[in-house]
mmCIF file of C-alpha atoms and ligand atoms in Angstrom:
data_model
loop_
_atom_site.group_PDB
_atom_site.id
_atom_site.type_symbol
_atom_site.label_atom_id
_atom_site.label_comp_id
_atom_site.label_asym_id
_atom_site.label_seq_id
_atom_site.Cartn_x
_atom_site.Cartn_y
_atom_site.Cartn_z
ATOM 1 C CA MET C 225 175.419 47.558 137.371
ATOM 2 C CA SER C 226 172.528 46.901 135.030
ATOM 3 C CA VAL C 227 169.322 45.140 135.040
ATOM 4 C CA LYS C 228 169.422 41.380 133.945
ATOM 5 C CA ALA C 229 166.764 40.785 131.227
ATOM 6 C CA LYS C 230 163.761 38.643 132.249
ATOM 7 C CA LYS C 231 161.921 36.885 129.535
ATOM 8 C CA HIS C 232 158.651 36.518 131.423
ATOM 9 C CA LEU C 233 158.483 40.412 131.802
ATOM 10 C CA GLY C 234 159.034 40.900 128.058
ATOM 11 C CA GLN C 235 162.280 42.610 128.745
ATOM 12 C CA HIS C 236 164.339 43.762 125.712
ATOM 13 C CA PHE C 237 166.222 46.772 126.531
ATOM 14 C CA LEU C 238 166.727 49.406 123.745
ATOM 15 C CA ARG C 239 170.354 50.254 123.181
ATOM 16 C CA ASP C 240 169.962 52.881 120.416
ATOM 17 C CA GLU C 241 169.748 56.417 121.977
ATOM 18 C CA ASN C 242 168.643 57.951 118.778
ATOM 19 C CA ILE C 243 165.683 55.729 118.408
ATOM 20 C CA ALA C 244 164.853 56.374 122.123
ATOM 21 C CA LYS C 245 164.773 60.074 121.499
ATOM 22 C CA LYS C 246 162.832 59.647 118.324
ATOM 23 C CA ILE C 247 160.166 57.729 120.319
ATOM 24 C CA ALA C 248 160.123 60.297 123.034
ATOM 25 C CA ASP C 249 159.564 63.073 120.373
ATOM 26 C CA THR C 250 156.563 61.344 118.984
ATOM 27 C CA LEU C 251 154.348 63.064 121.568
ATOM 28 C CA SER C 252 152.842 66.432 120.678
ATOM 29 C CA LEU C 253 152.532 67.451 124.383
ATOM 30 C CA GLU C 254 149.426 69.508 123.513
ATOM 31 C CA GLY C 255 146.481 69.623 125.926
ATOM 32 C CA TYR C 256 148.034 67.698 128.868
ATOM 33 C CA SER C 257 151.048 68.159 131.239
ATOM 34 C CA ASN C 258 151.484 64.531 132.476
ATOM 35 C CA ILE C 259 153.285 61.630 130.791
ATOM 36 C CA LEU C 260 153.138 57.934 131.962
ATOM 37 C CA GLU C 261 155.732 55.612 130.576
ATOM 38 C CA ILE C 262 154.994 52.036 130.858
ATOM 39 C CA GLY C 263 157.866 49.583 131.575
ATOM 40 C CA PRO C 264 160.814 52.143 131.721
ATOM 41 C CA GLY C 265 163.434 49.321 132.401
ATOM 42 C CA MET C 266 166.665 51.061 132.756
ATOM 43 C CA GLY C 267 165.298 54.468 131.528
ATOM 44 C CA VAL C 268 166.526 54.749 128.042
ATOM 45 C CA LEU C 269 163.401 56.445 126.916
ATOM 46 C CA THR C 270 162.694 58.069 130.288
ATOM 47 C CA LYS C 271 165.794 60.348 130.198
ATOM 48 C CA TYR C 272 164.426 62.042 127.102
ATOM 49 C CA LEU C 273 160.952 62.295 128.585
ATOM 50 C CA LEU C 274 162.383 63.996 131.598
ATOM 51 C CA GLU C 275 163.649 66.815 129.312
ATOM 52 C CA LYS C 276 160.148 67.675 128.245
ATOM 53 C CA ASP C 277 158.018 70.428 129.563
ATOM 54 C CA CYS C 278 155.718 67.869 131.309
ATOM 55 C CA THR C 279 155.699 65.810 134.440
ATOM 56 C CA THR C 280 156.928 62.287 133.685
ATOM 57 C CA TYR C 281 155.668 59.266 135.774
ATOM 58 C CA VAL C 282 156.814 55.763 135.126
ATOM 59 C CA ILE C 283 155.061 52.479 136.046
ATOM 60 C CA GLU C 284 157.363 49.427 136.322
ATOM 61 C CA ILE C 285 156.435 45.939 137.635
ATOM 62 C CA ASP C 286 160.127 44.837 137.995
ATOM 63 C CA THR C 287 161.709 45.592 141.349
ATOM 64 C CA GLU C 288 165.355 45.287 139.957
ATOM 65 C CA SER C 289 164.432 47.997 137.259
ATOM 66 C CA VAL C 290 162.833 50.132 139.921
ATOM 67 C CA ASP C 291 166.054 49.968 142.071
ATOM 68 C CA TYR C 292 168.134 50.796 139.163
ATOM 69 C CA LEU C 293 165.916 53.857 138.268
ATOM 70 C CA LYS C 294 166.091 55.119 141.872
ATOM 71 C CA ALA C 295 169.777 54.920 141.880
ATOM 72 C CA ASN C 296 170.242 56.602 138.459
ATOM 73 C CA TYR C 297 167.448 59.077 138.158
ATOM 74 C CA LEU C 298 167.252 60.674 141.499
ATOM 75 C CA ASN C 299 164.546 63.214 140.553
ATOM 76 C CA LEU C 300 162.365 60.523 139.211
ATOM 77 C CA ALA C 301 162.058 58.588 142.481
ATOM 78 C CA PRO C 302 158.895 60.108 143.824
ATOM 79 C CA ARG C 303 157.112 59.473 140.458
ATOM 80 C CA ILE C 304 158.085 55.784 140.119
ATOM 81 C CA ILE C 305 154.934 53.636 140.395
ATOM 82 C CA GLU C 306 156.004 50.056 141.253
ATOM 83 C CA LYS C 307 152.911 48.264 139.895
ATOM 84 C CA ASP C 308 151.463 46.140 137.216
ATOM 85 C CA PHE C 309 149.911 48.564 134.684
ATOM 86 C CA LEU C 310 147.225 46.315 133.671
ATOM 87 C CA LYS C 311 145.931 46.096 137.360
ATOM 88 C CA TYR C 312 146.622 49.643 138.253
ATOM 89 C CA ASP C 313 143.836 52.279 138.821
ATOM 90 C CA LEU C 314 145.471 55.526 137.258
ATOM 91 C CA THR C 315 143.075 57.881 139.117
ATOM 92 C CA GLU C 316 145.105 57.056 142.296
ATOM 93 C CA VAL C 317 147.857 59.334 140.987
ATOM 94 C CA PHE C 318 146.315 61.281 138.218
ATOM 95 C CA LYS C 319 142.742 61.759 139.586
ATOM 96 C CA ASN C 320 140.860 62.875 136.506
ATOM 97 C CA GLU C 321 143.698 64.784 134.730
ATOM 98 C CA PRO C 322 144.637 63.937 131.174
ATOM 99 C CA LEU C 323 147.937 62.209 130.511
ATOM 100 C CA ALA C 324 149.820 60.727 127.599
ATOM 101 C CA ILE C 325 150.870 57.064 127.714
ATOM 102 C CA ILE C 326 154.159 56.149 126.127
ATOM 103 C CA GLY C 327 156.612 53.249 126.211
ATOM 104 C CA ASN C 328 158.682 50.586 124.597
ATOM 105 C CA PHE C 329 156.043 48.160 125.765
ATOM 106 C CA PRO C 330 156.329 44.620 126.998
ATOM 107 C CA TYR C 331 155.180 42.848 123.843
ATOM 108 C CA ASN C 332 153.682 39.894 125.793
ATOM 109 C CA ILE C 333 150.832 42.258 127.005
ATOM 110 C CA SER C 334 150.798 44.729 124.211
ATOM 111 C CA SER C 335 147.166 44.072 123.080
ATOM 112 C CA GLN C 336 146.027 44.342 126.658
ATOM 113 C CA ILE C 337 147.707 47.702 127.105
ATOM 114 C CA VAL C 338 145.698 48.887 124.109
ATOM 115 C CA PHE C 339 142.415 47.552 125.443
ATOM 116 C CA LYS C 340 143.023 49.141 128.865
ATOM 117 C CA THR C 341 143.904 52.503 127.118
ATOM 118 C CA LEU C 342 140.602 52.238 125.226
ATOM 119 C CA GLU C 343 138.721 51.750 128.495
ATOM 120 C CA ILE C 344 140.268 54.940 129.980
ATOM 121 C CA ARG C 345 140.346 56.848 126.710
ATOM 122 C CA ASN C 346 138.599 59.913 128.323
ATOM 123 C CA GLN C 347 141.902 60.496 130.170
ATOM 124 C CA ILE C 348 144.219 59.591 127.379
ATOM 125 C CA PRO C 349 144.431 62.268 124.477
ATOM 126 C CA GLU C 350 147.725 60.660 123.112
ATOM 127 C CA PHE C 351 149.408 57.277 123.129
ATOM 128 C CA SER C 352 152.627 56.306 121.411
ATOM 129 C CA GLY C 353 155.303 53.739 121.584
ATOM 130 C CA MET C 354 156.765 50.621 120.369
ATOM 131 C CA PHE C 355 155.056 47.241 119.801
ATOM 132 C CA GLN C 356 155.938 44.074 117.938
ATOM 133 C CA LYS C 357 155.784 45.370 114.335
ATOM 134 C CA GLU C 358 152.834 43.192 113.371
ATOM 135 C CA VAL C 359 150.675 44.380 116.258
ATOM 136 C CA ALA C 360 151.566 47.920 115.516
ATOM 137 C CA GLN C 361 150.622 47.538 111.922
ATOM 138 C CA ARG C 362 147.510 45.778 112.755
ATOM 139 C CA ILE C 363 146.310 48.565 114.955
ATOM 140 C CA CYS C 364 146.722 51.057 112.159
ATOM 141 C CA GLN C 365 145.436 48.961 109.344
ATOM 142 C CA LYS C 366 142.440 49.979 107.244
ATOM 143 C CA GLU C 367 139.576 47.742 106.085
ATOM 144 C CA GLY C 368 140.290 45.408 103.139
ATOM 145 C CA SER C 369 143.335 43.689 104.507
ATOM 146 C CA LYS C 370 143.871 40.296 106.094
ATOM 147 C CA THR C 371 145.354 41.916 109.177
ATOM 148 C CA TYR C 372 142.476 44.303 109.721
ATOM 149 C CA GLY C 373 140.750 43.094 112.823
ATOM 150 C CA ILE C 374 139.243 43.775 116.332
ATOM 151 C CA LEU C 375 142.237 45.877 117.552
ATOM 152 C CA SER C 376 142.059 48.038 114.315
ATOM 153 C CA VAL C 377 138.380 48.804 114.526
ATOM 154 C CA LEU C 378 138.160 49.460 118.256
ATOM 155 C CA THR C 379 141.269 51.512 118.345
ATOM 156 C CA GLN C 380 140.369 53.550 115.306
ATOM 157 C CA ALA C 381 136.883 54.152 116.440
ATOM 158 C CA PHE C 382 138.354 56.430 119.093
ATOM 159 C CA TYR C 383 141.763 57.448 117.880
ATOM 160 C CA HIS C 384 143.707 58.401 114.596
ATOM 161 C CA ALA C 385 146.259 55.764 114.317
ATOM 162 C CA ASP C 386 149.559 56.271 112.592
ATOM 163 C CA TYR C 387 152.269 53.663 111.927
ATOM 164 C CA LEU C 388 155.536 55.797 112.272
ATOM 165 C CA PHE C 389 158.639 53.746 111.730
ATOM 166 C CA THR C 390 160.059 50.127 112.021
ATOM 167 C CA VAL C 391 162.912 49.152 114.432
ATOM 168 C CA SER C 392 165.100 46.097 113.819
ATOM 169 C CA PRO C 393 165.949 43.611 116.486
ATOM 170 C CA ASN C 394 169.679 44.330 116.640
ATOM 171 C CA VAL C 395 169.189 47.498 118.552
ATOM 172 C CA PHE C 396 167.874 45.644 121.641
ATOM 173 C CA ASN C 397 169.600 43.577 124.315
ATOM 174 C CA PRO C 398 168.653 40.816 124.266
ATOM 175 C CA PRO C 399 167.295 41.063 120.607
ATOM 176 C CA PRO C 400 163.624 40.024 120.106
ATOM 177 C CA LYS C 401 162.832 37.495 117.398
ATOM 178 C CA VAL C 402 160.606 39.947 115.494
ATOM 179 C CA ASP C 403 160.858 43.486 114.174
ATOM 180 C CA SER C 404 159.319 46.198 116.100
ATOM 181 C CA GLY C 405 157.055 49.160 115.016
ATOM 182 C CA VAL C 406 156.548 52.528 116.536
ATOM 183 C CA LEU C 407 152.983 53.994 116.332
ATOM 184 C CA ARG C 408 151.040 57.022 117.607
ATOM 185 C CA LEU C 409 147.465 57.168 118.555
ATOM 186 C CA THR C 410 145.809 60.698 118.686
ATOM 187 C CA ARG C 411 142.325 60.801 120.258
ATOM 188 C CA LYS C 412 139.476 62.057 118.033
ATOM 189 C CA ASP C 413 138.270 65.464 119.186
ATOM 190 C CA ASN C 414 134.849 65.675 120.732
ATOM 191 C CA PHE C 415 133.905 62.311 119.489
ATOM 192 C CA THR C 416 131.147 60.165 121.098
ATOM 193 C CA LEU C 417 130.073 56.891 119.687
ATOM 194 C CA PRO C 418 126.601 57.370 118.294
ATOM 195 C CA CYS C 419 125.663 53.750 119.280
ATOM 196 C CA ASP C 420 125.737 51.674 122.555
ATOM 197 C CA GLU C 421 129.411 51.164 123.320
ATOM 198 C CA LYS C 422 129.120 47.636 124.854
ATOM 199 C CA LEU C 423 127.061 46.488 121.833
ATOM 200 C CA PHE C 424 129.706 47.974 119.446
ATOM 201 C CA PHE C 425 132.531 45.948 121.069
ATOM 202 C CA LYS C 426 130.349 42.815 121.080
ATOM 203 C CA VAL C 427 129.333 43.182 117.430
ATOM 204 C CA VAL C 428 133.101 43.833 116.469
ATOM 205 C CA LYS C 429 134.405 40.944 118.397
ATOM 206 C CA THR C 430 131.832 38.431 117.318
ATOM 207 C CA ALA C 431 132.125 39.360 113.706
ATOM 208 C CA PHE C 432 135.893 38.733 113.668
ATOM 209 C CA GLN C 433 135.726 35.564 115.688
ATOM 210 C CA GLN C 434 134.577 34.046 112.286
ATOM 211 C CA ARG C 435 136.233 36.491 109.967
ATOM 212 C CA ARG C 436 135.730 34.262 106.807
ATOM 213 C CA LYS C 437 131.893 34.063 107.302
ATOM 214 C CA THR C 438 129.501 36.757 106.015
ATOM 215 C CA LEU C 439 127.963 38.839 108.868
ATOM 216 C CA ARG C 440 124.625 37.186 108.349
ATOM 217 C CA ASN C 441 126.263 33.925 109.565
ATOM 218 C CA SER C 442 128.731 35.218 112.196
ATOM 219 C CA LEU C 443 126.065 37.461 113.826
ATOM 220 C CA LYS C 444 123.411 34.723 114.248
ATOM 221 C CA SER C 445 123.531 34.835 117.910
ATOM 222 C CA PHE C 446 122.100 38.388 117.936
ATOM 223 C CA ASN C 447 118.686 36.992 116.787
ATOM 224 C CA LEU C 448 118.118 39.692 114.230
ATOM 225 C CA SER C 449 114.867 40.234 112.407
ATOM 226 C CA ASP C 450 114.501 38.881 108.864
ATOM 227 C CA ILE C 451 113.935 42.420 107.707
ATOM 228 C CA LEU C 452 117.256 43.628 109.061
ATOM 229 C CA LYS C 453 119.160 40.516 107.841
ATOM 230 C CA ALA C 454 117.950 41.344 104.314
ATOM 231 C CA ASN C 455 120.121 44.412 104.379
ATOM 232 C CA VAL C 456 123.099 44.016 102.028
ATOM 233 C CA ILE C 457 125.493 45.016 104.754
ATOM 234 C CA PHE C 458 125.072 41.410 106.022
ATOM 235 C CA ASP C 459 126.409 39.932 102.851
ATOM 236 C CA LYS C 460 129.847 41.335 103.781
ATOM 237 C CA ARG C 461 132.669 39.791 105.792
ATOM 238 C CA PRO C 462 133.986 41.744 108.734
ATOM 239 C CA GLU C 463 137.255 42.761 106.963
ATOM 240 C CA GLN C 464 135.141 44.526 104.246
ATOM 241 C CA LEU C 465 133.611 46.992 106.916
ATOM 242 C CA SER C 466 135.189 50.310 107.632
ATOM 243 C CA VAL C 467 135.020 51.526 111.239
ATOM 244 C CA GLU C 468 132.231 53.878 110.237
ATOM 245 C CA ALA C 469 130.303 50.870 108.801
ATOM 246 C CA PHE C 470 130.706 48.887 112.008
ATOM 247 C CA ILE C 471 129.260 51.829 113.990
ATOM 248 C CA GLU C 472 126.386 52.005 111.398
ATOM 249 C CA LEU C 473 125.944 48.240 111.671
ATOM 250 C CA THR C 474 125.745 48.483 115.554
ATOM 251 C CA SER C 475 123.122 51.267 115.290
ATOM 252 C CA LEU C 476 120.994 49.070 113.039
ATOM 253 C CA ILE C 477 121.212 46.146 115.360
ATOM 254 C CA GLU C 478 120.363 48.334 118.368
ATOM 255 C CA ASN C 479 117.223 49.664 116.706
ATOM 256 C CA ASP C 480 116.162 46.244 115.367
ATOM 257 C CA ASN C 481 112.871 44.968 116.764
HETATM 258 N N1 SAH X 646 161.604 50.882 128.125
HETATM 259 C C1 SAH X 646 162.672 49.981 128.308
HETATM 260 C C2 SAH X 646 162.362 48.446 128.758
HETATM 261 C C3 SAH X 646 161.501 47.780 127.635
HETATM 262 S S1 SAH X 646 161.111 46.148 128.036
HETATM 263 C C4 SAH X 646 163.633 49.999 127.177
HETATM 264 O O1 SAH X 646 163.220 50.411 126.095
HETATM 265 O O2 SAH X 646 164.810 49.572 127.285
HETATM 266 C C5 SAH X 646 159.569 46.203 128.823
HETATM 267 C C6 SAH X 646 159.469 46.763 130.247
HETATM 268 O O3 SAH X 646 158.174 46.531 130.668
HETATM 269 C C7 SAH X 646 160.319 45.921 131.190
HETATM 270 O O4 SAH X 646 161.108 46.847 132.006
HETATM 271 C C8 SAH X 646 159.353 45.137 132.181
HETATM 272 O O5 SAH X 646 159.742 45.019 133.449
HETATM 273 C C9 SAH X 646 158.169 46.111 132.125
HETATM 274 N N2 SAH X 646 156.856 45.435 132.335
HETATM 275 C C10 SAH X 646 156.451 44.251 131.920
HETATM 276 N N3 SAH X 646 155.219 43.981 132.212
HETATM 277 C C11 SAH X 646 154.692 45.112 132.912
HETATM 278 C C12 SAH X 646 153.560 45.455 133.583
HETATM 279 N N4 SAH X 646 152.498 44.666 133.620
HETATM 280 N N5 SAH X 646 153.449 46.699 134.069
HETATM 281 C C13 SAH X 646 154.474 47.553 134.083
HETATM 282 N N6 SAH X 646 155.677 47.233 133.454
HETATM 283 C C14 SAH X 646 155.858 46.063 132.969
#
């Protein structure tokens, strides 16, 4: 018996054991002892995580997959969380303990998984797994590229982002229409944002909403002083700004009277 793939849950089951092992091996396992896998499906990745010197939990929304896991991985049963990751409060299980997040993620909610991780980053020292290739590349992209955007800046403000390798559609059942990419995020040590966090998120999002305009135009709604707007940084377009420059820009806006 195996799980029948459901499209609305983004189910594409990985068939290649070597790739599953390679993904499981992307975690350093340093500085934490819990792993949470999102969307284990039939457990292709889970079985390699269970070999690690860490406690592995899984969160899975699909009842059929949960039943499959319970039947096939007896030891895992008490650590299966049958919930929607996006709605789940991780402190219920993990309290304030650190954990790594990993998965061959459901691609339909991949950006939301990253945004949620950023929200709870104090608890997540490491994050790795598979996304649609374009999304994985975008997250790791540096300034100066067309695909550099909101996800790149917000993620790289808090994490070192490494694109690791590409995976072709034919190793999945059913095959997705796109290539996949595996990445790893490693949280920056002892980093705190030197500017207001909410404002930082708002500046980045607003700037990229009109990515072809200069910041002077796209950030009009912030009602900035003429003195500040004369700063040459406002001649730029958002994709020209490094993460550090966005942080500096936010500080300038924060201190503008
Ligand atoms: N890791 C497995 C399955 C990948 S498919 C493999 O590599 O073969 C993505 C998985 O995420 C599916 O099992 C799907 O049921 C699950 N999923 C989808 N949305 C979810 C959500 N919101 N929360 C938790 N799991 C989810």
